[in-house]
Structures are given as structure tokens and as C-alpha cells.
PDB file of C-alpha atoms in Angstrom:
ATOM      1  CA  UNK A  24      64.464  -5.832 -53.852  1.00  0.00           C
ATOM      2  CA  UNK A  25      64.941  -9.505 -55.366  1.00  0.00           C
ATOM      3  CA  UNK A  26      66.954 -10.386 -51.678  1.00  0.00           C
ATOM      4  CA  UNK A  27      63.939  -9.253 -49.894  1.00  0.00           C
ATOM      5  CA  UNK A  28      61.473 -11.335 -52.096  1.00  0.00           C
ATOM      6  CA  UNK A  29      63.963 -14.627 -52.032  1.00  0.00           C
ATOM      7  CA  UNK A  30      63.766 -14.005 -47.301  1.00  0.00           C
ATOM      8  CA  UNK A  31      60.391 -13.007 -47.680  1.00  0.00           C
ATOM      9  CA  UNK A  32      58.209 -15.078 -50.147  1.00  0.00           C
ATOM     10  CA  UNK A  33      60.307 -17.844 -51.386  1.00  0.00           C
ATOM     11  CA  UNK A  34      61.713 -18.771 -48.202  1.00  0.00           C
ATOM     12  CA  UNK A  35      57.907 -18.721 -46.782  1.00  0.00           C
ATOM     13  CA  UNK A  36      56.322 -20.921 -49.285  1.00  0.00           C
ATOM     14  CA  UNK A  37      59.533 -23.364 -49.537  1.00  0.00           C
ATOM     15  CA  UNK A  38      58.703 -23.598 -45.846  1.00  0.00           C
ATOM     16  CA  UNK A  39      54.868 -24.289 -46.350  1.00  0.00           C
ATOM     17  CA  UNK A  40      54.661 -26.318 -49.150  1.00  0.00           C
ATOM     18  CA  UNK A  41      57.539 -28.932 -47.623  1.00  0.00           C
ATOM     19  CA  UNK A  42      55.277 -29.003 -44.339  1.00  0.00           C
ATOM     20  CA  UNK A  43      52.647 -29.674 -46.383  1.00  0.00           C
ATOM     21  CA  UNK A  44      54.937 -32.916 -47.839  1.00  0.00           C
ATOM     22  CA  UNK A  45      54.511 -34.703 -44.464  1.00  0.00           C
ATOM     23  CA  UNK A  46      51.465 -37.564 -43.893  1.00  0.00           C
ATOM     24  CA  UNK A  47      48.618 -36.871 -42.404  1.00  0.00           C
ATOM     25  CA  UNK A  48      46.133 -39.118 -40.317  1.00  0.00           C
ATOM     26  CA  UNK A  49      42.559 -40.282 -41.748  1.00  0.00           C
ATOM     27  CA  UNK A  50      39.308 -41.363 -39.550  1.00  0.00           C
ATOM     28  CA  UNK A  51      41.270 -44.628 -38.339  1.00  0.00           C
ATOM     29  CA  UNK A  52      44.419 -42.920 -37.405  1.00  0.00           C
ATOM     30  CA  UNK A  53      46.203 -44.336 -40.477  1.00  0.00           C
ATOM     31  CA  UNK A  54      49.253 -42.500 -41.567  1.00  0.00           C
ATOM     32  CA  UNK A  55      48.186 -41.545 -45.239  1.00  0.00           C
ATOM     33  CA  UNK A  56      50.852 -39.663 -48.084  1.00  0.00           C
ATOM     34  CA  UNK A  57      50.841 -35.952 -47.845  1.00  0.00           C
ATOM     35  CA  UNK A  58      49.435 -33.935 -51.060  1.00  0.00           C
ATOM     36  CA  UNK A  59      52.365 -32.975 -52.472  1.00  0.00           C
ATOM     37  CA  UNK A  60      53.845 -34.981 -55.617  1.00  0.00           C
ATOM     38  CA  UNK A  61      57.403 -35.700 -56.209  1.00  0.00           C
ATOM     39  CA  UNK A  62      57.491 -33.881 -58.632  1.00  0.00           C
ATOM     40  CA  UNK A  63      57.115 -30.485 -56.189  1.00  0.00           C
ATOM     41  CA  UNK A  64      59.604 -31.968 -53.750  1.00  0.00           C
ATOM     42  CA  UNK A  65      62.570 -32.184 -56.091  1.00  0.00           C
ATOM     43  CA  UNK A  66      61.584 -28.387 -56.971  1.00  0.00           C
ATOM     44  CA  UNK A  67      61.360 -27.898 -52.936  1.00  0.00           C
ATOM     45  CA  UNK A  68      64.699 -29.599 -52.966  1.00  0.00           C
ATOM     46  CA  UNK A  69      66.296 -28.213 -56.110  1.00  0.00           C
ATOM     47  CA  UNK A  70      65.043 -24.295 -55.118  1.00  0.00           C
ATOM     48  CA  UNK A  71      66.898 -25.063 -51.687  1.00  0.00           C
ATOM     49  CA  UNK A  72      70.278 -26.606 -53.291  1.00  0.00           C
ATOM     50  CA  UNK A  73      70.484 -23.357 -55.328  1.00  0.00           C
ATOM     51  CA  UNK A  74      70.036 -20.959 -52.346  1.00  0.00           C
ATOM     52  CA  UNK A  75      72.477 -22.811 -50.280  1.00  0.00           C
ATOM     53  CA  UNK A  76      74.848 -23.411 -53.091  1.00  0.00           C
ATOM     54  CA  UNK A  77      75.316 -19.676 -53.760  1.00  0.00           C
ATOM     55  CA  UNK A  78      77.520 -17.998 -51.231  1.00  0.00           C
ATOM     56  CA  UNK A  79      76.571 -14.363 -51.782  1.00  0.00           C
ATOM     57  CA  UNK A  80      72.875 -15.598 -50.633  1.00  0.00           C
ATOM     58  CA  UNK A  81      73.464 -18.135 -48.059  1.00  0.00           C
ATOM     59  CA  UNK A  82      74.607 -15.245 -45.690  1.00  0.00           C
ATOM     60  CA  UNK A  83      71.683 -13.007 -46.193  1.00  0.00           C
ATOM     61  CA  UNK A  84      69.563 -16.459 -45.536  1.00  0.00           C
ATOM     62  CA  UNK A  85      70.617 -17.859 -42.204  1.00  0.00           C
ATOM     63  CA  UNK A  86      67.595 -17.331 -40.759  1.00  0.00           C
ATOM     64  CA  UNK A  87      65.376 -18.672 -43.309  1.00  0.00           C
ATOM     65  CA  UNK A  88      67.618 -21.861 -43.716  1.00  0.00           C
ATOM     66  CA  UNK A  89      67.319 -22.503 -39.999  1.00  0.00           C
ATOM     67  CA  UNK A  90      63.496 -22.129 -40.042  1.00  0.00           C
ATOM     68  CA  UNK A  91      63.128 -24.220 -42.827  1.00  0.00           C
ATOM     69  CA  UNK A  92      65.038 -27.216 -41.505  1.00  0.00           C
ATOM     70  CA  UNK A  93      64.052 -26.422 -37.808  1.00  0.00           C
ATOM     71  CA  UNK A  94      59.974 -26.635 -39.423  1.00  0.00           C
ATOM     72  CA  UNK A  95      60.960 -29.695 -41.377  1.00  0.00           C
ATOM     73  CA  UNK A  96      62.237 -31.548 -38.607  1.00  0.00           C
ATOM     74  CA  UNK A  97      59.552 -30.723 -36.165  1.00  0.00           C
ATOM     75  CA  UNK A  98      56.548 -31.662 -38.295  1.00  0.00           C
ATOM     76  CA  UNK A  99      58.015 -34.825 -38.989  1.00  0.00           C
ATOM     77  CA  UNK A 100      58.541 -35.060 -35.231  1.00  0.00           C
ATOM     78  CA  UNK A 101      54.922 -34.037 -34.261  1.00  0.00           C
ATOM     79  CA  UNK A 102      53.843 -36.538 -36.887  1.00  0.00           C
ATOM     80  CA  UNK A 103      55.935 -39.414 -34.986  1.00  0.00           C
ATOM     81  CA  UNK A 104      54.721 -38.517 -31.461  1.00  0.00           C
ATOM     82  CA  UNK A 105      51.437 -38.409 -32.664  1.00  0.00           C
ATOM     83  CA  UNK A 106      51.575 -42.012 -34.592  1.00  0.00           C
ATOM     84  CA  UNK A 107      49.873 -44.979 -32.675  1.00  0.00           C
ATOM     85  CA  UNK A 108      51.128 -47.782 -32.120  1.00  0.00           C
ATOM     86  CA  UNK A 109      50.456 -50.744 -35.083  1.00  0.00           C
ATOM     87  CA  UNK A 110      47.070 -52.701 -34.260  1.00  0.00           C
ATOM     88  CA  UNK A 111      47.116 -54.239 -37.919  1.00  0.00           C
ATOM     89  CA  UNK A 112      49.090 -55.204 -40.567  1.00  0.00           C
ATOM     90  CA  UNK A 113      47.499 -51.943 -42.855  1.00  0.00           C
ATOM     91  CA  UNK A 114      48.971 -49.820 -39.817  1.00  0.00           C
ATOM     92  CA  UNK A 115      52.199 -51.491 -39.961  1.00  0.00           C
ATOM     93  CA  UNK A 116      52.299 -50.639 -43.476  1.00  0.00           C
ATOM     94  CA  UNK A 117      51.518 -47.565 -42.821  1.00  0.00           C
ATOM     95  CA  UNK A 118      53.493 -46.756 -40.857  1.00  0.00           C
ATOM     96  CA  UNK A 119      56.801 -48.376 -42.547  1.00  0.00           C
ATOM     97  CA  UNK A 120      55.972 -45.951 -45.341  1.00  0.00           C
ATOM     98  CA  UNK A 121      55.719 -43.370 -43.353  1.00  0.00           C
ATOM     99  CA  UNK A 122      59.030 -43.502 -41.796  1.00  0.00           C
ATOM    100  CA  UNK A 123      60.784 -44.254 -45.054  1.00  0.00           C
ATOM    101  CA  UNK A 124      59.727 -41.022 -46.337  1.00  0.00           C
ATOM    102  CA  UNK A 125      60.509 -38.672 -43.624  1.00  0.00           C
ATOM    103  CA  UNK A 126      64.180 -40.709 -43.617  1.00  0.00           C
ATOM    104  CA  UNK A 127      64.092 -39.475 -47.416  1.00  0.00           C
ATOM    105  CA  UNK A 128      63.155 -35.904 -46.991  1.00  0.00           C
ATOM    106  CA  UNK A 129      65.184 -35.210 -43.633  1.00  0.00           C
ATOM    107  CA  UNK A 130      68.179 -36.637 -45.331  1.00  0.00           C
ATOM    108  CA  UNK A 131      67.920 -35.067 -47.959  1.00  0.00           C
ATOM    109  CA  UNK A 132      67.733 -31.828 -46.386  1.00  0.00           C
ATOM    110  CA  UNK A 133      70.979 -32.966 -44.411  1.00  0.00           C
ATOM    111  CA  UNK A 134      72.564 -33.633 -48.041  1.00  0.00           C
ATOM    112  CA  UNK A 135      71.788 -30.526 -48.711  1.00  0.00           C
ATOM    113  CA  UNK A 136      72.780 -28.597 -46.217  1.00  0.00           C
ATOM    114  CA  UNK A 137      76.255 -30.168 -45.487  1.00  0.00           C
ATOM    115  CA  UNK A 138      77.567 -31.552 -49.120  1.00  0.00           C
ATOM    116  CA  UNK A 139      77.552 -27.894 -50.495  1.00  0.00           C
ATOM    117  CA  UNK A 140      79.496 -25.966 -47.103  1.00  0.00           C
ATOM    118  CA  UNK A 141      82.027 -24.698 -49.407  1.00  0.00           C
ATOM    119  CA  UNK A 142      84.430 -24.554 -46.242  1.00  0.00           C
ATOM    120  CA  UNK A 143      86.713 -25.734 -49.103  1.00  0.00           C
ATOM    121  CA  UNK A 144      87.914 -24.964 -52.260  1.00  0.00           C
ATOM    122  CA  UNK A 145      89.346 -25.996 -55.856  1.00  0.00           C
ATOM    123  CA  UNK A 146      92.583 -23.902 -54.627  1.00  0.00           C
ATOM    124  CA  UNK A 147      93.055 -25.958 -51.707  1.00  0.00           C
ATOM    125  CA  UNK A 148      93.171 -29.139 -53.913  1.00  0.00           C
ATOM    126  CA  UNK A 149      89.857 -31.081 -52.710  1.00  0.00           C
ATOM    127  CA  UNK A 150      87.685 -30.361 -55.633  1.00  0.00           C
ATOM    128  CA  UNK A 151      85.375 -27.682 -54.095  1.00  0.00           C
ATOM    129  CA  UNK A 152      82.485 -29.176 -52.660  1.00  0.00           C
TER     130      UNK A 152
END
């Protein structure tokens, strides 16, 4: 069924692909940009909005929704443990842009998750987030 596809497959490679977002390390430990354009994160993020935005879905994806920001926010952490410390000024760079991206992502994935909790409604006279 299309539910089973959306916990199955979607879910999955929403989960891989944004992993696959994060920095990686080269030869001289140097935090380099992941391989994915930002182009494919908006769709990562977009794809995710519309799951969590629709009600009748986000129930049937609780799971998924946890894995995906549970793997999001440990690969970023991994990534920071595993970081050196600056030696150079190309390091320090590096790092800097390192950090400002996974503040980006993991906010955004906050945004995400907590603008849209529909706990109220257009009845209730708050505008329905």
C-alpha cells in the first residue's frame, strides 16, 4: 500500500540521503562539505514538512520521524567528537563551516518538527500552526 511505501522506502532514503548531507574528513583530517547539493536538502526538507504537516500520516510515522531526527542528530554528533582540534587557520575554517551547517540542518529539522504540531487550531483562534 502507498502507507507502507511512504514507512518503508521514503522514510529510508530521507534518512540516508540527509546522513549523507553531513562533512566528511579528507587525508589531513579537514572537515570537507558532504555530497549532497542544496538543492536535495530543501527536497530532504520539503518531503519531511509534508509528512509531518499531514495529520492522517504523522501517526502512522512516529517511528520513522524519530529515526530520522535521532540519525540526524547523531551523525552530526559523531562528526563533532571525531573533529580535531584547529592546528591552522584552513582547519579553523573548516571547521567554522562545518558547525554552521549542522546549526542549519539540525534547526531546521527542529523548525520542522515543532512549528507544524497542530496542537492548535483556526477554531481556537491562534491561526492554526
Amino acid at each position: 500500500s502507498l502507507l507502507q511505501i511512504i514507512q518503508d522506502d521514503l522514510c529510508l532514503s530521507l534518512l540516508m540521503t540527509g546522513q549523507a548531507i553531513w562533512s566528511i574528513h579528507d587525508s589531513n583530517n579537514y572537515i570537507l562539505p558532504g555530497f549532497i547539493s542544496l538543492e536535495v536538502l530543501s527536497e530532504i526538507c520539503s518531503t519531511l514538512s509534508a509528512l509531518w504537516t499531514t495529520t492522517s500520516l504523522r501517526k502512522h510515522l512516529i517511528s520513522q520521524f524519530e529515526a530520522i531526527f535521532t540519525g540526524f542528530y547523531q551523525r552530526a554528533l559523531v562528526l563533532l567528537r571525531k573533529r580535531n582540534n584547529p592546528t591552522d587557520s584552513m582547519a579553523f575554517q573548516s571547521n567554522m563551516y562545518f558547525d554552521a551547517g549542522c546549526e542549519i540542518i539540525l534547526e531546521s529539522l527542529v523548525d520542522i518538527m515543532t512549528i507544524h504540531d497542530h496542537k492548535e487550531t483556526i477554531a481556537e483562534g491562534n491561526g492554526g500552526s
